[in-house]
Short mmCIF file of N, CA and C in Angstrom, two decimals:
data_model
loop_
_atom_site.label_atom_id
_atom_site.label_comp_id
_atom_site.label_asym_id
_atom_site.label_seq_id
_atom_site.Cartn_x
_atom_site.Cartn_y
_atom_site.Cartn_z
N MET A 328 12.08 -0.12 -32.68
CA MET A 328 12.65 -1.14 -31.82
C MET A 328 12.42 -0.74 -30.36
N ILE A 329 11.98 -1.66 -29.56
CA ILE A 329 11.76 -1.38 -28.14
C ILE A 329 13.09 -1.05 -27.48
N ASP A 330 13.09 0.00 -26.72
CA ASP A 330 14.26 0.46 -25.98
C ASP A 330 14.00 0.15 -24.51
N LEU A 331 14.63 -0.90 -23.97
CA LEU A 331 14.37 -1.30 -22.59
C LEU A 331 14.80 -0.25 -21.57
N SER A 332 15.61 0.72 -21.99
CA SER A 332 15.93 1.80 -21.05
C SER A 332 14.72 2.69 -20.81
N ARG A 333 13.65 2.49 -21.60
CA ARG A 333 12.40 3.23 -21.40
C ARG A 333 11.39 2.41 -20.59
N THR A 334 11.85 1.38 -19.90
CA THR A 334 10.96 0.59 -19.06
C THR A 334 10.43 1.48 -17.93
N HIS A 335 9.13 1.48 -17.78
CA HIS A 335 8.48 2.31 -16.77
C HIS A 335 8.14 1.50 -15.52
N HIS A 336 7.70 0.24 -15.69
CA HIS A 336 7.27 -0.51 -14.52
C HIS A 336 7.36 -2.02 -14.74
N THR A 337 7.31 -2.71 -13.61
CA THR A 337 7.06 -4.14 -13.57
C THR A 337 5.68 -4.29 -12.95
N GLY A 338 4.79 -4.99 -13.66
CA GLY A 338 3.41 -5.08 -13.22
C GLY A 338 3.06 -6.42 -12.61
N ILE A 339 2.24 -6.36 -11.59
CA ILE A 339 1.78 -7.57 -10.90
C ILE A 339 0.26 -7.49 -10.75
N ALA A 340 -0.43 -8.54 -11.20
CA ALA A 340 -1.88 -8.65 -10.99
C ALA A 340 -2.10 -9.16 -9.57
N VAL A 341 -3.00 -8.51 -8.85
CA VAL A 341 -3.28 -8.87 -7.46
C VAL A 341 -4.78 -9.04 -7.26
N PRO A 342 -5.19 -9.92 -6.34
CA PRO A 342 -6.62 -10.10 -6.10
C PRO A 342 -7.25 -9.00 -5.25
N ASP A 343 -6.43 -8.33 -4.42
CA ASP A 343 -6.93 -7.29 -3.51
C ASP A 343 -5.88 -6.19 -3.45
N ILE A 344 -6.10 -5.12 -4.21
CA ILE A 344 -5.08 -4.08 -4.33
C ILE A 344 -4.82 -3.36 -3.01
N ASP A 345 -5.84 -3.15 -2.20
CA ASP A 345 -5.63 -2.47 -0.91
C ASP A 345 -4.69 -3.29 -0.02
N ARG A 346 -4.93 -4.57 0.03
CA ARG A 346 -4.05 -5.44 0.83
C ARG A 346 -2.65 -5.49 0.24
N ALA A 347 -2.55 -5.58 -1.10
CA ALA A 347 -1.24 -5.63 -1.75
C ALA A 347 -0.43 -4.37 -1.46
N VAL A 348 -1.09 -3.21 -1.51
CA VAL A 348 -0.38 -1.96 -1.18
C VAL A 348 0.16 -2.03 0.25
N ALA A 349 -0.66 -2.47 1.18
CA ALA A 349 -0.22 -2.57 2.58
C ALA A 349 0.93 -3.57 2.71
N ASP A 350 0.81 -4.73 2.06
CA ASP A 350 1.84 -5.77 2.16
C ASP A 350 3.16 -5.32 1.55
N TYR A 351 3.11 -4.78 0.31
CA TYR A 351 4.35 -4.35 -0.36
C TYR A 351 4.97 -3.15 0.35
N SER A 352 4.13 -2.26 0.87
CA SER A 352 4.66 -1.11 1.61
C SER A 352 5.42 -1.57 2.84
N ALA A 353 4.80 -2.47 3.62
CA ALA A 353 5.43 -2.94 4.86
C ALA A 353 6.68 -3.76 4.58
N ALA A 354 6.61 -4.65 3.60
CA ALA A 354 7.73 -5.55 3.36
C ALA A 354 8.90 -4.89 2.63
N LEU A 355 8.58 -3.99 1.69
CA LEU A 355 9.63 -3.42 0.84
C LEU A 355 9.89 -1.94 1.11
N GLY A 356 9.14 -1.35 2.04
CA GLY A 356 9.34 0.05 2.35
C GLY A 356 8.94 0.98 1.22
N LEU A 357 7.98 0.55 0.40
CA LEU A 357 7.54 1.35 -0.74
C LEU A 357 6.40 2.27 -0.34
N THR A 358 6.30 3.37 -1.07
CA THR A 358 5.17 4.28 -0.97
C THR A 358 4.47 4.24 -2.33
N PHE A 359 3.15 4.27 -2.33
CA PHE A 359 2.39 4.15 -3.57
C PHE A 359 1.59 5.41 -3.85
N ALA A 360 1.39 5.67 -5.14
CA ALA A 360 0.49 6.74 -5.58
C ALA A 360 -0.93 6.34 -5.17
N PRO A 361 -1.84 7.30 -5.13
CA PRO A 361 -3.23 6.94 -4.83
C PRO A 361 -3.75 5.90 -5.83
N ILE A 362 -4.53 4.97 -5.33
CA ILE A 362 -5.15 3.97 -6.21
C ILE A 362 -6.17 4.67 -7.08
N ARG A 363 -6.14 4.33 -8.37
CA ARG A 363 -7.12 4.91 -9.30
C ARG A 363 -8.02 3.81 -9.83
N ASP A 364 -9.29 4.17 -9.98
CA ASP A 364 -10.28 3.27 -10.58
C ASP A 364 -10.49 3.67 -12.03
N PHE A 365 -10.40 2.69 -12.91
CA PHE A 365 -10.68 2.89 -14.33
C PHE A 365 -11.91 2.05 -14.64
N ASP A 366 -13.05 2.71 -14.65
CA ASP A 366 -14.32 2.01 -14.81
C ASP A 366 -15.32 2.94 -15.49
N PRO A 367 -15.60 2.71 -16.73
CA PRO A 367 -15.18 1.57 -17.55
C PRO A 367 -13.85 1.83 -18.24
N LEU A 368 -13.15 0.75 -18.56
CA LEU A 368 -11.91 0.79 -19.32
C LEU A 368 -12.11 -0.07 -20.56
N PRO A 369 -12.00 0.52 -21.77
CA PRO A 369 -12.12 -0.31 -22.97
C PRO A 369 -10.98 -1.33 -22.97
N PHE A 370 -11.31 -2.58 -23.25
CA PHE A 370 -10.30 -3.64 -23.15
C PHE A 370 -10.64 -4.74 -24.14
N TRP A 371 -9.64 -5.25 -24.83
CA TRP A 371 -9.79 -6.32 -25.80
C TRP A 371 -8.85 -7.47 -25.44
N THR A 372 -9.36 -8.69 -25.52
CA THR A 372 -8.52 -9.89 -25.45
C THR A 372 -9.00 -10.83 -26.54
N PRO A 373 -8.13 -11.72 -27.04
CA PRO A 373 -8.57 -12.66 -28.06
C PRO A 373 -9.71 -13.56 -27.56
N GLU A 374 -9.69 -13.89 -26.26
CA GLU A 374 -10.70 -14.78 -25.71
C GLU A 374 -12.05 -14.11 -25.49
N GLU A 375 -12.05 -12.84 -25.08
CA GLU A 375 -13.29 -12.16 -24.70
C GLU A 375 -13.71 -11.07 -25.67
N GLY A 376 -12.86 -10.75 -26.66
CA GLY A 376 -13.17 -9.69 -27.60
C GLY A 376 -13.13 -8.32 -26.94
N ALA A 377 -13.73 -7.34 -27.60
CA ALA A 377 -13.75 -5.97 -27.09
C ALA A 377 -14.91 -5.81 -26.12
N ARG A 378 -14.63 -5.23 -24.97
CA ARG A 378 -15.65 -4.97 -23.97
C ARG A 378 -15.10 -3.94 -22.99
N GLU A 379 -15.88 -3.59 -22.00
CA GLU A 379 -15.44 -2.68 -20.96
C GLU A 379 -15.21 -3.48 -19.68
N ILE A 380 -14.12 -3.15 -18.99
CA ILE A 380 -13.81 -3.83 -17.73
C ILE A 380 -13.59 -2.76 -16.66
N SER A 381 -13.43 -3.21 -15.43
CA SER A 381 -13.07 -2.34 -14.31
C SER A 381 -11.67 -2.72 -13.85
N VAL A 382 -10.85 -1.72 -13.63
CA VAL A 382 -9.48 -1.95 -13.18
C VAL A 382 -9.18 -0.95 -12.08
N ARG A 383 -8.48 -1.41 -11.05
CA ARG A 383 -7.93 -0.54 -10.01
C ARG A 383 -6.42 -0.70 -10.10
N ALA A 384 -5.69 0.42 -10.07
CA ALA A 384 -4.24 0.34 -10.26
C ALA A 384 -3.53 1.41 -9.44
N THR A 385 -2.27 1.13 -9.17
CA THR A 385 -1.38 2.10 -8.54
C THR A 385 0.06 1.75 -8.91
N TYR A 386 0.93 2.72 -8.72
CA TYR A 386 2.37 2.55 -8.96
C TYR A 386 3.13 2.94 -7.70
N SER A 387 4.25 2.26 -7.47
CA SER A 387 5.14 2.71 -6.41
C SER A 387 5.75 4.04 -6.83
N LEU A 388 6.06 4.86 -5.85
CA LEU A 388 6.69 6.15 -6.12
C LEU A 388 8.20 5.99 -6.11
N GLY A 389 8.89 6.90 -6.71
CA GLY A 389 10.33 6.77 -6.85
C GLY A 389 10.62 6.06 -8.16
N GLY A 390 11.75 5.50 -8.26
CA GLY A 390 12.04 4.82 -9.52
C GLY A 390 13.53 4.80 -9.76
N PRO A 391 13.94 4.62 -10.97
CA PRO A 391 13.23 4.95 -12.20
C PRO A 391 12.22 3.91 -12.65
N ILE A 392 12.31 2.69 -12.18
CA ILE A 392 11.32 1.70 -12.57
C ILE A 392 10.35 1.53 -11.40
N HIS A 393 9.06 1.59 -11.72
CA HIS A 393 8.02 1.50 -10.70
C HIS A 393 7.50 0.08 -10.60
N LEU A 394 6.88 -0.22 -9.48
CA LEU A 394 6.13 -1.45 -9.31
C LEU A 394 4.66 -1.08 -9.51
N GLU A 395 3.99 -1.76 -10.44
CA GLU A 395 2.57 -1.51 -10.68
C GLU A 395 1.77 -2.65 -10.06
N LEU A 396 0.74 -2.29 -9.30
CA LEU A 396 -0.20 -3.27 -8.78
C LEU A 396 -1.52 -3.02 -9.48
N VAL A 397 -2.13 -4.08 -10.00
CA VAL A 397 -3.37 -3.92 -10.76
C VAL A 397 -4.35 -5.03 -10.40
N GLN A 398 -5.59 -4.64 -10.18
CA GLN A 398 -6.68 -5.56 -9.88
C GLN A 398 -7.75 -5.31 -10.93
N GLY A 399 -8.15 -6.35 -11.66
CA GLY A 399 -9.15 -6.17 -12.70
C GLY A 399 -10.13 -7.31 -12.77
N ASN A 400 -11.25 -7.08 -13.46
CA ASN A 400 -12.30 -8.10 -13.53
C ASN A 400 -12.33 -8.81 -14.88
N SER A 401 -11.21 -8.87 -15.57
CA SER A 401 -11.10 -9.61 -16.83
C SER A 401 -10.29 -10.87 -16.56
N SER A 402 -10.51 -11.92 -17.35
CA SER A 402 -9.70 -13.13 -17.19
C SER A 402 -8.22 -12.84 -17.41
N PHE A 403 -7.91 -11.74 -18.10
CA PHE A 403 -6.51 -11.36 -18.30
C PHE A 403 -5.82 -11.09 -16.96
N TYR A 404 -6.55 -10.63 -15.98
CA TYR A 404 -5.99 -10.33 -14.66
C TYR A 404 -6.23 -11.45 -13.66
N ASP A 405 -6.47 -12.65 -14.14
CA ASP A 405 -6.73 -13.80 -13.28
C ASP A 405 -5.52 -14.07 -12.40
N THR A 406 -5.68 -13.90 -11.10
CA THR A 406 -4.57 -14.09 -10.17
C THR A 406 -4.36 -15.56 -9.80
N ALA A 407 -5.16 -16.46 -10.36
CA ALA A 407 -4.96 -17.88 -10.12
C ALA A 407 -3.80 -18.42 -10.96
N ARG A 408 -3.34 -17.63 -11.92
CA ARG A 408 -2.17 -18.03 -12.71
C ARG A 408 -0.96 -18.06 -11.78
N PRO A 409 0.15 -18.65 -12.22
CA PRO A 409 1.32 -18.70 -11.35
C PRO A 409 1.71 -17.31 -10.85
N ALA A 410 2.15 -17.25 -9.59
CA ALA A 410 2.52 -15.98 -8.98
C ALA A 410 3.77 -15.41 -9.63
N GLY A 411 3.95 -14.13 -9.45
CA GLY A 411 5.16 -13.48 -9.94
C GLY A 411 4.82 -12.28 -10.80
N ALA A 412 5.86 -11.59 -11.22
CA ALA A 412 5.68 -10.42 -12.06
C ALA A 412 4.98 -10.84 -13.34
N ARG A 413 3.97 -10.10 -13.74
CA ARG A 413 3.18 -10.43 -14.92
C ARG A 413 3.74 -9.82 -16.18
N HIS A 414 4.29 -8.62 -16.08
CA HIS A 414 4.73 -7.95 -17.30
C HIS A 414 5.70 -6.82 -16.98
N ILE A 415 6.37 -6.34 -18.04
CA ILE A 415 7.10 -5.09 -17.94
C ILE A 415 6.39 -4.10 -18.85
N GLY A 416 6.32 -2.86 -18.41
CA GLY A 416 5.69 -1.80 -19.19
C GLY A 416 6.74 -0.89 -19.76
N VAL A 417 6.72 -0.67 -21.08
CA VAL A 417 7.74 0.11 -21.78
C VAL A 417 7.07 1.20 -22.61
N TRP A 418 7.57 2.42 -22.49
CA TRP A 418 7.07 3.53 -23.31
C TRP A 418 7.45 3.32 -24.77
N VAL A 419 6.50 3.58 -25.66
CA VAL A 419 6.78 3.55 -27.10
C VAL A 419 6.11 4.76 -27.75
N ASP A 420 6.75 5.28 -28.78
CA ASP A 420 6.23 6.46 -29.47
C ASP A 420 5.15 6.12 -30.48
N ASP A 421 5.25 4.97 -31.12
CA ASP A 421 4.29 4.56 -32.15
C ASP A 421 3.81 3.15 -31.81
N LEU A 422 2.81 3.07 -30.94
CA LEU A 422 2.35 1.78 -30.44
C LEU A 422 1.90 0.83 -31.55
N PRO A 423 1.05 1.24 -32.49
CA PRO A 423 0.62 0.30 -33.53
C PRO A 423 1.80 -0.26 -34.33
N ALA A 424 2.75 0.59 -34.68
CA ALA A 424 3.90 0.12 -35.45
C ALA A 424 4.75 -0.85 -34.64
N GLU A 425 4.94 -0.55 -33.36
CA GLU A 425 5.76 -1.44 -32.51
C GLU A 425 5.05 -2.77 -32.30
N ALA A 426 3.74 -2.73 -32.06
CA ALA A 426 2.99 -3.99 -31.88
C ALA A 426 3.03 -4.81 -33.17
N ASP A 427 2.83 -4.18 -34.30
CA ASP A 427 2.87 -4.91 -35.58
C ASP A 427 4.24 -5.51 -35.83
N ARG A 428 5.30 -4.79 -35.45
CA ARG A 428 6.66 -5.31 -35.62
C ARG A 428 6.86 -6.57 -34.76
N LEU A 429 6.37 -6.52 -33.52
CA LEU A 429 6.50 -7.69 -32.65
C LEU A 429 5.67 -8.86 -33.19
N VAL A 430 4.46 -8.60 -33.65
CA VAL A 430 3.63 -9.66 -34.21
C VAL A 430 4.35 -10.31 -35.40
N ALA A 431 4.97 -9.51 -36.24
CA ALA A 431 5.71 -10.04 -37.39
C ALA A 431 6.90 -10.90 -36.94
N ALA A 432 7.40 -10.63 -35.73
CA ALA A 432 8.52 -11.41 -35.18
C ALA A 432 8.04 -12.61 -34.37
N GLY A 433 6.73 -12.90 -34.40
CA GLY A 433 6.20 -14.08 -33.74
C GLY A 433 5.57 -13.85 -32.38
N TRP A 434 5.47 -12.61 -31.95
CA TRP A 434 4.83 -12.30 -30.67
C TRP A 434 3.31 -12.37 -30.83
N THR A 435 2.60 -12.61 -29.71
CA THR A 435 1.15 -12.78 -29.74
C THR A 435 0.47 -11.68 -28.94
N PRO A 436 -0.47 -10.95 -29.56
CA PRO A 436 -1.25 -9.98 -28.78
C PRO A 436 -2.11 -10.71 -27.75
N ARG A 437 -2.05 -10.24 -26.49
CA ARG A 437 -2.82 -10.86 -25.41
C ARG A 437 -3.94 -9.97 -24.91
N ALA A 438 -3.73 -8.63 -25.00
CA ALA A 438 -4.75 -7.69 -24.55
C ALA A 438 -4.34 -6.31 -25.03
N ALA A 439 -5.34 -5.42 -25.11
CA ALA A 439 -5.09 -4.04 -25.52
C ALA A 439 -6.33 -3.22 -25.21
N ASN A 440 -6.22 -1.90 -25.34
CA ASN A 440 -7.40 -1.05 -25.21
C ASN A 440 -8.39 -1.32 -26.33
N LEU A 441 -7.87 -1.55 -27.53
CA LEU A 441 -8.71 -1.78 -28.70
C LEU A 441 -8.23 -3.01 -29.45
N PRO A 442 -9.09 -3.62 -30.25
CA PRO A 442 -8.66 -4.75 -31.07
C PRO A 442 -7.50 -4.34 -31.99
N PRO A 443 -6.63 -5.28 -32.34
CA PRO A 443 -5.50 -4.96 -33.22
C PRO A 443 -5.91 -4.26 -34.51
N GLU A 444 -7.02 -4.69 -35.12
CA GLU A 444 -7.44 -4.07 -36.37
C GLU A 444 -7.87 -2.61 -36.19
N GLN A 445 -8.04 -2.18 -34.94
CA GLN A 445 -8.38 -0.78 -34.65
C GLN A 445 -7.18 -0.02 -34.08
N GLY A 446 -5.99 -0.61 -34.15
CA GLY A 446 -4.77 0.09 -33.75
C GLY A 446 -4.33 -0.08 -32.32
N TYR A 447 -4.95 -0.98 -31.57
CA TYR A 447 -4.56 -1.35 -30.20
C TYR A 447 -4.93 -0.34 -29.11
N GLY A 448 -5.05 0.93 -29.42
CA GLY A 448 -5.31 1.93 -28.39
C GLY A 448 -4.02 2.42 -27.76
N ALA A 449 -4.09 2.81 -26.48
CA ALA A 449 -2.94 3.41 -25.81
C ALA A 449 -2.06 2.41 -25.06
N ILE A 450 -2.57 1.18 -24.86
CA ILE A 450 -1.75 0.12 -24.26
C ILE A 450 -2.01 -1.18 -25.00
N ALA A 451 -0.98 -2.01 -25.06
CA ALA A 451 -1.11 -3.33 -25.68
C ALA A 451 -0.14 -4.28 -24.99
N TYR A 452 -0.63 -5.48 -24.70
CA TYR A 452 0.19 -6.52 -24.08
C TYR A 452 0.47 -7.59 -25.12
N LEU A 453 1.74 -7.98 -25.26
CA LEU A 453 2.12 -9.03 -26.20
C LEU A 453 3.05 -10.01 -25.51
N THR A 454 2.91 -11.29 -25.85
CA THR A 454 3.77 -12.32 -25.28
C THR A 454 4.82 -12.74 -26.28
N SER A 455 6.01 -13.03 -25.77
CA SER A 455 7.11 -13.49 -26.60
C SER A 455 6.78 -14.85 -27.21
N PRO A 456 7.46 -15.23 -28.30
CA PRO A 456 7.17 -16.53 -28.93
C PRO A 456 7.29 -17.72 -27.98
N ASP A 457 8.20 -17.64 -27.00
CA ASP A 457 8.34 -18.75 -26.06
C ASP A 457 7.38 -18.65 -24.88
N GLY A 458 6.58 -17.59 -24.84
CA GLY A 458 5.61 -17.40 -23.76
C GLY A 458 6.22 -16.94 -22.45
N GLY A 459 7.50 -16.64 -22.44
CA GLY A 459 8.18 -16.31 -21.20
C GLY A 459 8.09 -14.86 -20.76
N LEU A 460 7.84 -13.96 -21.71
CA LEU A 460 7.82 -12.54 -21.36
C LEU A 460 6.54 -11.90 -21.88
N LEU A 461 5.90 -11.16 -21.02
CA LEU A 461 4.73 -10.36 -21.38
C LEU A 461 5.16 -8.90 -21.30
N VAL A 462 5.05 -8.20 -22.43
CA VAL A 462 5.44 -6.80 -22.50
C VAL A 462 4.19 -5.96 -22.70
N GLU A 463 4.07 -4.90 -21.90
CA GLU A 463 3.02 -3.91 -22.10
C GLU A 463 3.64 -2.74 -22.83
N LEU A 464 3.18 -2.50 -24.05
CA LEU A 464 3.58 -1.31 -24.77
C LEU A 464 2.68 -0.18 -24.29
N ILE A 465 3.27 0.94 -23.86
CA ILE A 465 2.51 2.07 -23.35
C ILE A 465 2.77 3.25 -24.27
N SER A 466 1.74 3.76 -24.89
CA SER A 466 1.90 4.91 -25.76
C SER A 466 2.35 6.12 -24.95
N THR A 467 3.31 6.86 -25.49
CA THR A 467 3.78 8.06 -24.81
C THR A 467 2.68 9.12 -24.73
N ILE A 468 1.57 8.92 -25.41
CA ILE A 468 0.41 9.81 -25.26
C ILE A 468 -0.06 9.83 -23.80
N LEU A 469 0.12 8.69 -23.10
CA LEU A 469 -0.31 8.58 -21.70
C LEU A 469 0.70 9.16 -20.71
N LYS A 470 1.91 9.44 -21.14
CA LYS A 470 2.97 9.84 -20.23
C LYS A 470 2.61 11.07 -19.38
N PRO A 471 2.07 12.15 -19.95
CA PRO A 471 1.74 13.30 -19.09
C PRO A 471 0.75 12.95 -17.98
N ALA A 472 -0.26 12.17 -18.28
CA ALA A 472 -1.25 11.80 -17.26
C ALA A 472 -0.64 10.92 -16.19
N ILE A 473 0.19 9.96 -16.58
CA ILE A 473 0.82 9.07 -15.59
C ILE A 473 1.84 9.84 -14.76
N ASP A 474 2.63 10.71 -15.40
CA ASP A 474 3.59 11.53 -14.65
C ASP A 474 2.87 12.41 -13.62
N GLU A 475 1.72 12.98 -14.00
CA GLU A 475 0.95 13.80 -13.06
C GLU A 475 0.46 12.96 -11.89
N TRP A 476 -0.05 11.77 -12.18
CA TRP A 476 -0.54 10.83 -11.15
C TRP A 476 0.56 10.54 -10.15
N LEU A 477 1.78 10.34 -10.65
CA LEU A 477 2.90 9.97 -9.80
C LEU A 477 3.67 11.17 -9.25
N GLY A 478 3.25 12.36 -9.64
CA GLY A 478 3.92 13.56 -9.16
C GLY A 478 5.31 13.73 -9.72
N GLU A 479 5.51 13.25 -10.93
CA GLU A 479 6.84 13.33 -11.55
C GLU A 479 6.94 14.49 -12.52
#
């Protein structure tokens, strides 16, 4: 069962991450970790299948919940969609089991590192049955690397 007390971030897709960092820093007084480039990043969506994409991302420092800014070249990161927070990211210990449990409850896989039949990989995005919430399941396998990135 997803434990929302393990929420790590609220994610926002942005068209220009450098500008977004400057804007959010100035307006909200936030400090961000260095921007990282993930290129190539294995990525699967139902619309585009499995392929490699480029993503630039950063997190606000402090917390306990971070603000994630992400810029990517997949239709999944299309910033022409309505503005606002895109997803919440939650740590899970067994990502495939948690994703399968949500799918059985009517949730829809929207994106992941790997196709569902290959176990989703280290991250998976699923939408609630009403389409109102997008949750990113983050495997705790990634926690040491993300903690190091954020200096935690």
